[in-house]
Amino acid sequence: MTVPSLDVDPFSREFFDDPFPVHAALRDAGPVAYLSRYDAFAVARYEHVQAMLADWQNFSSQRGVGLSDFAKEKPWRLPSLLLEKDPPLHDRTRRVMDGVMSPAAVRALRADFARAADTLIDELLQRQRFDAVCDLAEAYPLTVFPDAVGMPRENRRFLLPYGNMVFNSFGPRNDFFKAAVQDAAPVLAWVQAQSKREALSPGGFGAAIHRAADAGDVTRDEAEILVRSLLTAGVDTTVNGIGAALYCLARFPEQFRRLRADPSLARAAFEEAVRLESPVQTFFRTTTGNVAIGGEHLGEGRKVLMFLGAANRDPRRWENPDEYDITRRNAGHVGFGHGIHACLGAVLARLEGELILGALARKCAAIEISGEPKRRYNNTLRGMASLPMTLRAA
Ligand code: OVV
């Protein structure tokens, strides 16, 4: 075997604290490296991550997009009908969900989302100091997203430990995963109940999914699993995306000045934060037969970890990859994935990011980190647990 072997642990605290030297080592090792600790392969160069994302025939999602191989281990939850399926089943459910999250449906949310963003920034401007994670990056999606799904107001914070658990589950059964399972145990029954038709108000995405069952496009059981996808993937991701943007704008004041000078850059500022910080860092695929990656050959049934975050900072693809530059031409970044599994909710995430950063740009003269940031540890997601922040009114 010519594939270089690395002893690194990409699911450890040390790695999460500073993944970038390991990202560089993985990219420099070759198109593919062997992760000896996990008996899995790693792909970290942009070219090959992008090619893998495009190639669902050779790199299957059906055997799970985590380390666990569903062909060998029983899935710990009912598999997702989107994330953990290949064509043709994937495409059937994806078509239904594309209809539910149509451009028109998302456009209809804009006014409410904008009002919520303005109100929240006005409230935060009244405070000396707040936590940009809890009070902003979590608070905003936890208001607008469950509203859009049609969920009741109570207990929405329960979505956070639930998402944290599922995103941890794509890694090994390490202490991060075990702690997340413990944290989420009390909310599991609640989350499951929220997928039911009776729990969802008529105007939302949830009800629209259940109407697709009336039309015969999916079964009633499938409709509940599809609502579960929204509840799982729709909050922690945008929390970390908005958190990343705030963290970037506070660390790159020149970029915040540019955003203030032209608030129409808000959407671009969010997109660039998704590239640079890559809230979703990794997903696995499983090889469906003998495959080649950049001339290296892998056999059937091998797990391959795609480092989206490393691809998004690959110097082979990006100029000054570690710089946050809100006018960078960053089209093609893989922060929302690529190909048939590309993020379904990206339209919503971008709307949320645009409106929160737009409100900041119009209302604030300065944004500062005013205490010690604390990292949040998760096997898949990159972000902060705490980010003390101060805003100065414009
Ligand atoms: C992208 C993503 C993450 C987690 C869960 C799901 C999707 C799902 O479809 O359940």
mmCIF file of C-alpha atoms and ligand atoms in Angstrom:
data_model
loop_
_atom_site.group_PDB
_atom_site.id
_atom_site.type_symbol
_atom_site.label_atom_id
_atom_site.label_comp_id
_atom_site.label_asym_id
_atom_site.label_seq_id
_atom_site.Cartn_x
_atom_site.Cartn_y
_atom_site.Cartn_z
ATOM 1 C CA MET A 1 0.000 0.000 0.000
ATOM 2 C CA THR A 2 1.407 3.359 -1.023
ATOM 3 C CA VAL A 3 -1.119 5.451 0.911
ATOM 4 C CA PRO A 4 0.699 7.298 3.724
ATOM 5 C CA SER A 5 -0.414 6.420 7.242
ATOM 6 C CA LEU A 6 -0.974 9.116 9.882
ATOM 7 C CA ASP A 7 -1.395 8.568 13.598
ATOM 8 C CA VAL A 8 -3.396 11.813 14.127
ATOM 9 C CA ASP A 9 -6.735 11.880 15.967
ATOM 10 C CA PRO A 10 -9.162 14.245 14.190
ATOM 11 C CA PHE A 11 -11.739 13.645 16.941
ATOM 12 C CA SER A 12 -9.656 14.826 19.893
ATOM 13 C CA ARG A 13 -9.705 17.968 21.995
ATOM 14 C CA GLU A 14 -6.146 18.867 20.899
ATOM 15 C CA PHE A 15 -7.182 18.628 17.267
ATOM 16 C CA PHE A 16 -10.338 20.712 17.755
ATOM 17 C CA ASP A 17 -8.335 23.407 19.572
ATOM 18 C CA ASP A 18 -6.079 23.806 16.530
ATOM 19 C CA PRO A 19 -6.956 21.596 13.555
ATOM 20 C CA PHE A 20 -4.942 23.580 10.999
ATOM 21 C CA PRO A 21 -1.490 21.962 11.310
ATOM 22 C CA VAL A 22 -3.144 18.537 10.995
ATOM 23 C CA HIS A 23 -5.201 19.735 8.029
ATOM 24 C CA ALA A 24 -1.970 20.817 6.320
ATOM 25 C CA ALA A 25 -0.268 17.508 7.149
ATOM 26 C CA LEU A 26 -3.212 15.571 5.698
ATOM 27 C CA ARG A 27 -3.268 17.658 2.526
ATOM 28 C CA ASP A 28 0.514 17.438 2.118
ATOM 29 C CA ALA A 29 0.619 13.667 2.712
ATOM 30 C CA GLY A 30 -1.070 13.097 -0.653
ATOM 31 C CA PRO A 31 -4.529 12.855 -2.217
ATOM 32 C CA VAL A 32 -5.510 10.321 0.443
ATOM 33 C CA ALA A 33 -4.051 9.288 3.802
ATOM 34 C CA TYR A 34 -4.755 6.362 6.129
ATOM 35 C CA LEU A 35 -5.969 7.214 9.652
ATOM 36 C CA SER A 36 -4.439 4.314 11.552
ATOM 37 C CA ARG A 37 -6.413 4.998 14.744
ATOM 38 C CA TYR A 38 -9.731 4.548 12.995
ATOM 39 C CA ASP A 39 -8.940 2.167 10.124
ATOM 40 C CA ALA A 40 -10.367 4.810 7.797
ATOM 41 C CA PHE A 41 -9.012 7.046 5.052
ATOM 42 C CA ALA A 42 -8.812 10.833 4.929
ATOM 43 C CA VAL A 43 -9.133 13.253 2.010
ATOM 44 C CA ALA A 44 -8.309 16.887 2.715
ATOM 45 C CA ARG A 45 -7.294 18.563 -0.561
ATOM 46 C CA TYR A 46 -9.977 20.683 -2.212
ATOM 47 C CA GLU A 47 -9.716 18.902 -5.549
ATOM 48 C CA HIS A 48 -10.370 15.466 -4.105
ATOM 49 C CA VAL A 49 -12.959 16.447 -1.500
ATOM 50 C CA GLN A 50 -14.932 18.155 -4.259
ATOM 51 C CA ALA A 51 -14.575 15.144 -6.559
ATOM 52 C CA MET A 52 -15.743 12.766 -3.800
ATOM 53 C CA LEU A 53 -18.773 14.915 -3.050
ATOM 54 C CA ALA A 54 -19.677 14.786 -6.738
ATOM 55 C CA ASP A 55 -19.260 11.001 -7.011
ATOM 56 C CA TRP A 56 -22.100 9.321 -5.119
ATOM 57 C CA GLN A 57 -21.731 6.178 -7.263
ATOM 58 C CA ASN A 58 -18.298 5.362 -5.839
ATOM 59 C CA PHE A 59 -18.714 7.067 -2.467
ATOM 60 C CA SER A 60 -21.956 5.977 -0.874
ATOM 61 C CA SER A 61 -23.913 7.693 1.893
ATOM 62 C CA GLN A 62 -26.213 4.726 2.455
ATOM 63 C CA ARG A 63 -23.774 2.968 4.795
ATOM 64 C CA GLY A 64 -23.758 6.065 7.000
ATOM 65 C CA VAL A 65 -21.858 9.351 6.758
ATOM 66 C CA GLY A 66 -20.171 8.732 10.095
ATOM 67 C CA LEU A 67 -17.408 6.347 11.100
ATOM 68 C CA SER A 68 -19.874 3.553 11.780
ATOM 69 C CA ASP A 69 -20.531 1.321 8.746
ATOM 70 C CA PHE A 70 -24.253 0.475 8.605
ATOM 71 C CA ALA A 71 -23.360 -2.700 6.685
ATOM 72 C CA LYS A 72 -21.525 -3.935 9.789
ATOM 73 C CA GLU A 73 -23.176 -2.126 12.708
ATOM 74 C CA LYS A 74 -26.861 -1.475 13.199
ATOM 75 C CA PRO A 75 -27.515 2.281 12.850
ATOM 76 C CA TRP A 76 -28.114 3.845 16.273
ATOM 77 C CA ARG A 77 -31.093 5.830 14.947
ATOM 78 C CA LEU A 78 -33.466 5.289 12.047
ATOM 79 C CA PRO A 79 -31.349 6.446 9.066
ATOM 80 C CA SER A 80 -32.166 9.785 7.486
ATOM 81 C CA LEU A 81 -34.063 9.555 4.186
ATOM 82 C CA LEU A 82 -31.799 12.258 2.741
ATOM 83 C CA LEU A 83 -28.387 12.271 4.416
ATOM 84 C CA GLU A 84 -28.041 8.501 4.676
ATOM 85 C CA LYS A 85 -29.541 7.405 1.358
ATOM 86 C CA ASP A 86 -28.246 7.068 -2.207
ATOM 87 C CA PRO A 87 -30.220 7.441 -5.434
ATOM 88 C CA PRO A 88 -32.863 6.530 -6.325
ATOM 89 C CA LEU A 89 -34.384 6.736 -2.836
ATOM 90 C CA HIS A 90 -32.433 9.854 -1.919
ATOM 91 C CA ASP A 91 -33.598 11.708 -5.018
ATOM 92 C CA ARG A 92 -37.243 10.911 -4.369
ATOM 93 C CA THR A 93 -37.193 12.393 -0.863
ATOM 94 C CA ARG A 94 -34.894 15.244 -1.901
ATOM 95 C CA ARG A 95 -37.370 16.271 -4.596
ATOM 96 C CA VAL A 96 -40.140 16.411 -2.002
ATOM 97 C CA MET A 97 -37.976 18.495 0.334
ATOM 98 C CA ASP A 98 -36.843 20.829 -2.480
ATOM 99 C CA GLY A 99 -40.548 21.487 -3.059
ATOM 100 C CA VAL A 100 -41.147 22.185 0.625
ATOM 101 C CA MET A 101 -38.131 24.529 0.868
ATOM 102 C CA SER A 102 -38.856 26.179 -2.483
ATOM 103 C CA PRO A 103 -37.488 29.640 -3.295
ATOM 104 C CA ALA A 104 -41.026 31.025 -2.954
ATOM 105 C CA ALA A 105 -41.489 29.444 0.486
ATOM 106 C CA VAL A 106 -38.170 30.866 1.673
ATOM 107 C CA ARG A 107 -38.897 34.299 0.166
ATOM 108 C CA ALA A 108 -42.136 34.400 2.139
ATOM 109 C CA LEU A 109 -40.138 34.187 5.392
ATOM 110 C CA ARG A 110 -37.915 37.154 4.699
ATOM 111 C CA ALA A 111 -39.952 39.930 6.325
ATOM 112 C CA ASP A 112 -40.452 38.015 9.595
ATOM 113 C CA PHE A 113 -36.807 36.919 9.709
ATOM 114 C CA ALA A 114 -35.679 40.527 9.082
ATOM 115 C CA ARG A 115 -37.886 41.905 11.851
ATOM 116 C CA ALA A 116 -36.571 39.304 14.312
ATOM 117 C CA ALA A 117 -32.957 40.149 13.385
ATOM 118 C CA ASP A 118 -33.482 43.895 13.855
ATOM 119 C CA THR A 119 -35.273 43.411 17.172
ATOM 120 C CA LEU A 120 -32.560 41.135 18.537
ATOM 121 C CA ILE A 121 -29.693 43.472 17.583
ATOM 122 C CA ASP A 122 -31.585 46.430 19.118
ATOM 123 C CA GLU A 123 -31.961 44.461 22.359
ATOM 124 C CA LEU A 124 -28.293 43.466 22.439
ATOM 125 C CA LEU A 125 -27.214 47.075 21.851
ATOM 126 C CA GLN A 126 -28.905 47.918 25.161
ATOM 127 C CA ARG A 127 -26.557 45.574 27.004
ATOM 128 C CA GLN A 128 -22.967 46.310 28.062
ATOM 129 C CA ARG A 129 -21.838 42.833 27.366
ATOM 130 C CA PHE A 130 -23.524 39.643 26.185
ATOM 131 C CA ASP A 131 -22.595 36.194 24.994
ATOM 132 C CA ALA A 132 -22.487 36.141 21.201
ATOM 133 C CA VAL A 133 -23.102 32.381 21.220
ATOM 134 C CA CYS A 134 -26.007 32.039 23.659
ATOM 135 C CA ASP A 135 -27.634 35.455 23.208
ATOM 136 C CA LEU A 136 -27.164 35.887 19.451
ATOM 137 C CA ALA A 137 -25.861 32.904 17.445
ATOM 138 C CA GLU A 138 -28.222 30.536 19.293
ATOM 139 C CA ALA A 139 -31.031 32.963 20.064
ATOM 140 C CA TYR A 140 -31.681 34.029 16.475
ATOM 141 C CA PRO A 141 -32.004 30.603 14.790
ATOM 142 C CA LEU A 142 -33.948 29.331 17.816
ATOM 143 C CA THR A 143 -36.527 32.048 17.148
ATOM 144 C CA VAL A 144 -36.873 32.084 13.394
ATOM 145 C CA PHE A 145 -36.240 28.475 12.410
ATOM 146 C CA PRO A 146 -38.779 26.742 14.680
ATOM 147 C CA ASP A 147 -41.272 29.446 13.651
ATOM 148 C CA ALA A 148 -40.674 28.515 10.004
ATOM 149 C CA VAL A 149 -41.084 24.816 10.764
ATOM 150 C CA GLY A 150 -44.304 25.552 12.664
ATOM 151 C CA MET A 151 -43.192 24.436 16.111
ATOM 152 C CA PRO A 152 -44.653 25.587 19.432
ATOM 153 C CA ARG A 153 -42.738 28.201 21.465
ATOM 154 C CA GLU A 154 -41.978 26.044 24.481
ATOM 155 C CA ASN A 155 -38.743 24.096 24.928
ATOM 156 C CA ARG A 156 -37.095 25.169 21.674
ATOM 157 C CA ARG A 157 -33.687 25.138 23.361
ATOM 158 C CA PHE A 158 -34.099 21.332 23.510
ATOM 159 C CA LEU A 159 -33.122 21.306 19.832
ATOM 160 C CA LEU A 160 -29.531 22.236 20.765
ATOM 161 C CA PRO A 161 -28.555 19.140 22.815
ATOM 162 C CA TYR A 162 -30.369 17.003 20.273
ATOM 163 C CA GLY A 163 -28.409 18.395 17.307
ATOM 164 C CA ASN A 164 -25.206 18.261 19.324
ATOM 165 C CA MET A 165 -25.767 14.551 19.906
ATOM 166 C CA VAL A 166 -26.488 13.689 16.272
ATOM 167 C CA PHE A 167 -23.496 15.643 14.960
ATOM 168 C CA ASN A 168 -21.277 13.959 17.546
ATOM 169 C CA SER A 169 -22.577 10.571 16.442
ATOM 170 C CA PHE A 170 -20.795 10.837 13.074
ATOM 171 C CA GLY A 171 -17.461 10.450 14.862
ATOM 172 C CA PRO A 172 -16.175 7.605 17.039
ATOM 173 C CA ARG A 173 -17.928 6.595 20.265
ATOM 174 C CA ASN A 174 -15.573 8.868 22.238
ATOM 175 C CA ASP A 175 -16.172 10.939 25.382
ATOM 176 C CA PHE A 176 -17.640 13.826 23.338
ATOM 177 C CA PHE A 177 -20.268 11.507 21.927
ATOM 178 C CA LYS A 178 -20.994 9.871 25.292
ATOM 179 C CA ALA A 179 -21.428 13.220 27.046
ATOM 180 C CA ALA A 180 -23.707 14.445 24.244
ATOM 181 C CA VAL A 181 -25.894 11.335 24.530
ATOM 182 C CA GLN A 182 -26.277 11.989 28.260
ATOM 183 C CA ASP A 183 -27.150 15.650 27.666
ATOM 184 C CA ALA A 184 -29.724 14.785 25.023
ATOM 185 C CA ALA A 185 -31.415 11.904 26.857
ATOM 186 C CA PRO A 186 -33.997 14.143 28.571
ATOM 187 C CA VAL A 187 -35.084 15.775 25.269
ATOM 188 C CA LEU A 188 -35.342 12.743 22.966
ATOM 189 C CA ALA A 189 -39.024 12.063 23.560
ATOM 190 C CA TRP A 190 -39.846 15.743 23.129
ATOM 191 C CA VAL A 191 -37.993 15.985 19.779
ATOM 192 C CA GLN A 192 -39.677 12.843 18.497
ATOM 193 C CA ALA A 193 -43.093 14.254 19.423
ATOM 194 C CA GLN A 194 -42.359 17.476 17.489
ATOM 195 C CA SER A 195 -42.153 15.533 14.214
ATOM 196 C CA LYS A 196 -45.783 14.475 14.486
ATOM 197 C CA ARG A 197 -48.379 16.171 12.383
ATOM 198 C CA GLU A 198 -50.419 17.253 15.427
ATOM 199 C CA ALA A 199 -47.442 19.173 16.843
ATOM 200 C CA LEU A 200 -46.956 21.327 13.745
ATOM 201 C CA SER A 201 -48.897 24.471 12.842
ATOM 202 C CA PRO A 202 -50.435 24.673 9.333
ATOM 203 C CA GLY A 203 -48.258 27.357 7.705
ATOM 204 C CA GLY A 204 -44.845 25.800 8.300
ATOM 205 C CA PHE A 205 -42.360 23.457 6.608
ATOM 206 C CA GLY A 206 -43.417 20.629 8.929
ATOM 207 C CA ALA A 207 -47.033 20.760 7.828
ATOM 208 C CA ALA A 208 -45.920 21.002 4.188
ATOM 209 C CA ILE A 209 -43.978 17.753 4.605
ATOM 210 C CA HIS A 210 -47.048 16.058 6.046
ATOM 211 C CA ARG A 211 -49.123 17.360 3.128
ATOM 212 C CA ALA A 212 -46.656 15.607 0.807
ATOM 213 C CA ALA A 213 -47.742 12.410 2.547
ATOM 214 C CA ASP A 214 -51.391 13.260 1.774
ATOM 215 C CA ALA A 215 -50.384 13.595 -1.871
ATOM 216 C CA GLY A 216 -48.719 10.175 -1.722
ATOM 217 C CA ASP A 217 -45.207 11.526 -2.419
ATOM 218 C CA VAL A 218 -43.914 9.969 0.838
ATOM 219 C CA THR A 219 -45.506 7.700 3.442
ATOM 220 C CA ARG A 220 -46.781 9.057 6.786
ATOM 221 C CA ASP A 221 -43.850 7.462 8.625
ATOM 222 C CA GLU A 222 -41.418 8.948 6.111
ATOM 223 C CA ALA A 223 -42.932 12.403 6.656
ATOM 224 C CA GLU A 224 -42.042 12.214 10.352
ATOM 225 C CA ILE A 225 -38.464 11.171 9.588
ATOM 226 C CA LEU A 226 -38.170 14.083 7.137
ATOM 227 C CA VAL A 227 -39.408 16.559 9.744
ATOM 228 C CA ARG A 228 -36.807 15.060 12.067
ATOM 229 C CA SER A 229 -34.140 15.951 9.460
ATOM 230 C CA LEU A 230 -35.128 19.618 9.715
ATOM 231 C CA LEU A 231 -35.077 19.554 13.508
ATOM 232 C CA THR A 232 -31.687 17.819 13.541
ATOM 233 C CA ALA A 233 -29.825 19.717 10.845
ATOM 234 C CA GLY A 234 -31.521 23.108 10.989
ATOM 235 C CA VAL A 235 -30.326 24.664 14.239
ATOM 236 C CA ASP A 236 -26.815 23.717 15.413
ATOM 237 C CA THR A 237 -25.492 24.283 11.894
ATOM 238 C CA THR A 238 -26.813 27.830 11.558
ATOM 239 C CA VAL A 239 -25.846 28.568 15.173
ATOM 240 C CA ASN A 240 -22.248 27.719 14.296
ATOM 241 C CA GLY A 241 -22.457 29.541 10.961
ATOM 242 C CA ILE A 242 -23.670 32.771 12.548
ATOM 243 C CA GLY A 243 -21.231 32.273 15.428
ATOM 244 C CA ALA A 244 -18.408 31.890 12.898
ATOM 245 C CA ALA A 245 -19.392 35.115 11.144
ATOM 246 C CA LEU A 246 -19.461 37.062 14.425
ATOM 247 C CA TYR A 247 -16.118 35.578 15.443
ATOM 248 C CA CYS A 248 -14.619 36.536 12.065
ATOM 249 C CA LEU A 249 -16.011 40.085 12.038
ATOM 250 C CA ALA A 250 -14.712 40.689 15.569
ATOM 251 C CA ARG A 251 -11.223 39.422 14.693
ATOM 252 C CA PHE A 252 -10.993 41.185 11.301
ATOM 253 C CA PRO A 253 -12.086 44.788 12.091
ATOM 254 C CA GLU A 254 -11.134 45.999 8.619
ATOM 255 C CA GLN A 255 -13.702 43.579 7.192
ATOM 256 C CA PHE A 256 -16.343 44.864 9.611
ATOM 257 C CA ARG A 257 -15.579 48.416 8.431
ATOM 258 C CA ARG A 258 -16.112 47.312 4.838
ATOM 259 C CA LEU A 259 -19.385 45.648 5.795
ATOM 260 C CA ARG A 260 -20.559 48.798 7.588
ATOM 261 C CA ALA A 261 -19.651 50.918 4.566
ATOM 262 C CA ASP A 262 -21.760 48.623 2.367
ATOM 263 C CA PRO A 263 -24.325 46.527 4.273
ATOM 264 C CA SER A 264 -25.285 44.806 1.013
ATOM 265 C CA LEU A 265 -22.112 42.742 1.610
ATOM 266 C CA ALA A 266 -23.852 40.963 4.521
ATOM 267 C CA ARG A 267 -24.656 37.844 2.526
ATOM 268 C CA ALA A 268 -21.077 37.632 1.230
ATOM 269 C CA ALA A 269 -19.701 38.164 4.749
ATOM 270 C CA PHE A 270 -21.716 35.186 5.982
ATOM 271 C CA GLU A 271 -20.664 33.003 3.043
ATOM 272 C CA GLU A 272 -16.988 33.762 3.616
ATOM 273 C CA ALA A 273 -17.342 32.829 7.291
ATOM 274 C CA VAL A 274 -18.834 29.493 6.235
ATOM 275 C CA ARG A 275 -15.822 28.926 3.984
ATOM 276 C CA LEU A 276 -13.225 29.977 6.537
ATOM 277 C CA GLU A 277 -14.639 28.311 9.658
ATOM 278 C CA SER A 278 -16.611 25.520 7.959
ATOM 279 C CA PRO A 279 -19.193 24.876 10.724
ATOM 280 C CA VAL A 280 -19.646 21.351 9.335
ATOM 281 C CA GLN A 281 -16.049 20.133 9.266
ATOM 282 C CA THR A 282 -16.302 16.555 8.054
ATOM 283 C CA PHE A 283 -18.474 13.759 6.725
ATOM 284 C CA PHE A 284 -17.617 10.180 5.784
ATOM 285 C CA ARG A 285 -18.483 8.214 2.703
ATOM 286 C CA THR A 286 -18.101 4.444 2.113
ATOM 287 C CA THR A 287 -16.498 3.082 -1.049
ATOM 288 C CA THR A 288 -18.864 0.970 -3.179
ATOM 289 C CA GLY A 289 -16.096 -0.949 -4.990
ATOM 290 C CA ASN A 290 -12.473 -0.469 -6.018
ATOM 291 C CA VAL A 291 -12.035 3.278 -6.351
ATOM 292 C CA ALA A 292 -9.243 5.677 -7.232
ATOM 293 C CA ILE A 293 -8.561 9.007 -5.508
ATOM 294 C CA GLY A 294 -5.838 11.037 -7.182
ATOM 295 C CA GLY A 295 -4.254 7.844 -8.503
ATOM 296 C CA GLU A 296 -4.373 5.993 -5.154
ATOM 297 C CA HIS A 297 -6.524 2.870 -5.030
ATOM 298 C CA LEU A 298 -8.879 1.860 -2.232
ATOM 299 C CA GLY A 299 -10.899 -1.330 -1.986
ATOM 300 C CA GLU A 300 -14.608 -1.833 -1.432
ATOM 301 C CA GLY A 301 -16.301 -1.017 1.880
ATOM 302 C CA ARG A 302 -13.714 1.486 3.139
ATOM 303 C CA LYS A 303 -14.678 4.544 5.148
ATOM 304 C CA VAL A 304 -13.260 7.812 3.779
ATOM 305 C CA LEU A 305 -13.407 11.024 5.817
ATOM 306 C CA MET A 306 -13.827 14.197 3.778
ATOM 307 C CA PHE A 307 -12.320 17.276 5.473
ATOM 308 C CA LEU A 308 -14.550 20.067 4.173
ATOM 309 C CA GLY A 309 -12.806 22.595 6.428
ATOM 310 C CA ALA A 310 -9.363 21.610 5.133
ATOM 311 C CA ALA A 311 -10.560 21.773 1.514
ATOM 312 C CA ASN A 312 -11.922 25.263 2.165
ATOM 313 C CA ARG A 313 -8.437 26.402 3.269
ATOM 314 C CA ASP A 314 -6.394 24.424 0.750
ATOM 315 C CA PRO A 315 -3.656 26.761 -0.564
ATOM 316 C CA ARG A 316 -3.739 24.734 -3.808
ATOM 317 C CA ARG A 317 -7.201 26.211 -4.397
ATOM 318 C CA TRP A 318 -7.393 29.485 -2.440
ATOM 319 C CA GLU A 319 -5.193 32.570 -2.258
ATOM 320 C CA ASN A 320 -4.433 33.548 1.348
ATOM 321 C CA PRO A 321 -6.778 30.763 2.494
ATOM 322 C CA ASP A 322 -6.643 31.707 6.182
ATOM 323 C CA GLU A 323 -7.734 35.310 5.578
ATOM 324 C CA TYR A 324 -11.334 36.375 6.108
ATOM 325 C CA ASP A 325 -12.082 38.515 3.039
ATOM 326 C CA ILE A 326 -15.742 39.389 2.497
ATOM 327 C CA THR A 327 -15.255 40.266 -1.163
ATOM 328 C CA ARG A 328 -13.304 37.118 -1.994
ATOM 329 C CA ARG A 329 -14.626 35.073 -4.926
ATOM 330 C CA ASN A 330 -15.412 32.060 -2.783
ATOM 331 C CA ALA A 331 -17.911 30.320 -5.064
ATOM 332 C CA GLY A 332 -17.196 26.605 -5.093
ATOM 333 C CA HIS A 333 -16.315 26.343 -1.395
ATOM 334 C CA VAL A 334 -17.623 23.099 0.072
ATOM 335 C CA GLY A 335 -18.885 24.437 3.411
ATOM 336 C CA PHE A 336 -22.417 23.489 2.355
ATOM 337 C CA GLY A 337 -21.181 20.351 0.606
ATOM 338 C CA HIS A 338 -21.541 19.798 -3.138
ATOM 339 C CA GLY A 339 -23.472 17.483 -5.434
ATOM 340 C CA ILE A 340 -26.706 15.633 -4.710
ATOM 341 C CA HIS A 341 -26.370 15.938 -0.915
ATOM 342 C CA ALA A 342 -25.514 19.654 -0.939
ATOM 343 C CA CYS A 343 -27.161 21.367 2.007
ATOM 344 C CA LEU A 344 -30.936 21.536 1.622
ATOM 345 C CA GLY A 345 -31.218 24.319 4.187
ATOM 346 C CA ALA A 346 -28.475 26.513 2.720
ATOM 347 C CA VAL A 347 -31.081 28.955 1.410
ATOM 348 C CA LEU A 348 -32.420 29.403 4.940
ATOM 349 C CA ALA A 349 -28.951 29.579 6.500
ATOM 350 C CA ARG A 350 -27.938 32.264 4.015
ATOM 351 C CA LEU A 351 -31.108 34.223 4.683
ATOM 352 C CA GLU A 352 -30.484 34.106 8.440
ATOM 353 C CA GLY A 353 -26.818 35.050 7.996
ATOM 354 C CA GLU A 354 -27.602 37.902 5.624
ATOM 355 C CA LEU A 355 -30.266 39.409 7.869
ATOM 356 C CA ILE A 356 -28.345 39.183 11.150
ATOM 357 C CA LEU A 357 -25.134 40.576 9.633
ATOM 358 C CA GLY A 358 -27.134 43.220 7.745
ATOM 359 C CA ALA A 359 -28.723 44.400 11.006
ATOM 360 C CA LEU A 360 -25.285 44.504 12.659
ATOM 361 C CA ALA A 361 -23.834 46.475 9.749
ATOM 362 C CA ARG A 362 -26.597 49.088 9.854
ATOM 363 C CA LYS A 363 -26.881 49.442 13.618
ATOM 364 C CA CYS A 364 -23.365 48.936 15.027
ATOM 365 C CA ALA A 365 -20.189 50.996 14.798
ATOM 366 C CA ALA A 366 -17.970 48.352 16.367
ATOM 367 C CA ILE A 367 -18.041 44.732 17.415
ATOM 368 C CA GLU A 368 -15.544 43.513 19.995
ATOM 369 C CA ILE A 369 -14.647 40.341 21.844
ATOM 370 C CA SER A 370 -14.779 41.361 25.510
ATOM 371 C CA GLY A 371 -13.776 38.177 27.323
ATOM 372 C CA GLU A 372 -12.202 34.797 26.834
ATOM 373 C CA PRO A 373 -13.761 32.789 23.974
ATOM 374 C CA LYS A 374 -14.413 29.139 24.801
ATOM 375 C CA ARG A 375 -14.480 26.473 22.145
ATOM 376 C CA ARG A 376 -17.305 23.945 21.812
ATOM 377 C CA TYR A 377 -16.152 20.391 21.143
ATOM 378 C CA ASN A 378 -18.069 18.258 18.673
ATOM 379 C CA ASN A 379 -17.005 15.396 16.397
ATOM 380 C CA THR A 380 -18.451 17.156 13.332
ATOM 381 C CA LEU A 381 -19.238 20.791 14.129
ATOM 382 C CA ARG A 382 -16.732 23.586 14.685
ATOM 383 C CA GLY A 383 -17.738 26.531 16.821
ATOM 384 C CA MET A 384 -17.734 28.279 20.148
ATOM 385 C CA ALA A 385 -19.397 27.493 23.455
ATOM 386 C CA SER A 386 -19.010 31.079 24.609
ATOM 387 C CA LEU A 387 -17.945 34.368 23.000
ATOM 388 C CA PRO A 388 -18.282 37.419 25.291
ATOM 389 C CA MET A 389 -19.058 40.397 23.078
ATOM 390 C CA THR A 390 -19.664 44.130 23.189
ATOM 391 C CA LEU A 391 -21.399 46.153 20.472
ATOM 392 C CA ARG A 392 -21.140 49.919 20.042
ATOM 393 C CA ALA A 393 -24.171 51.627 18.522
ATOM 394 C CA ALA A 394 -23.719 53.438 15.206
HETATM 395 C C1 OVV B 1 -27.067 17.298 7.234
HETATM 396 C C2 OVV B 1 -27.723 16.502 8.307
HETATM 397 C C3 OVV B 1 -27.168 16.445 9.544
HETATM 398 C C4 OVV B 1 -27.782 15.710 10.533
HETATM 399 C C5 OVV B 1 -28.964 15.022 10.265
HETATM 400 C C6 OVV B 1 -29.518 15.081 9.031
HETATM 401 C C7 OVV B 1 -28.895 15.814 8.046
HETATM 402 C C8 OVV B 1 -30.777 14.305 8.735
HETATM 403 O O1 OVV B 1 -31.225 14.323 7.599
HETATM 404 O O2 OVV B 1 -31.333 13.686 9.641
#
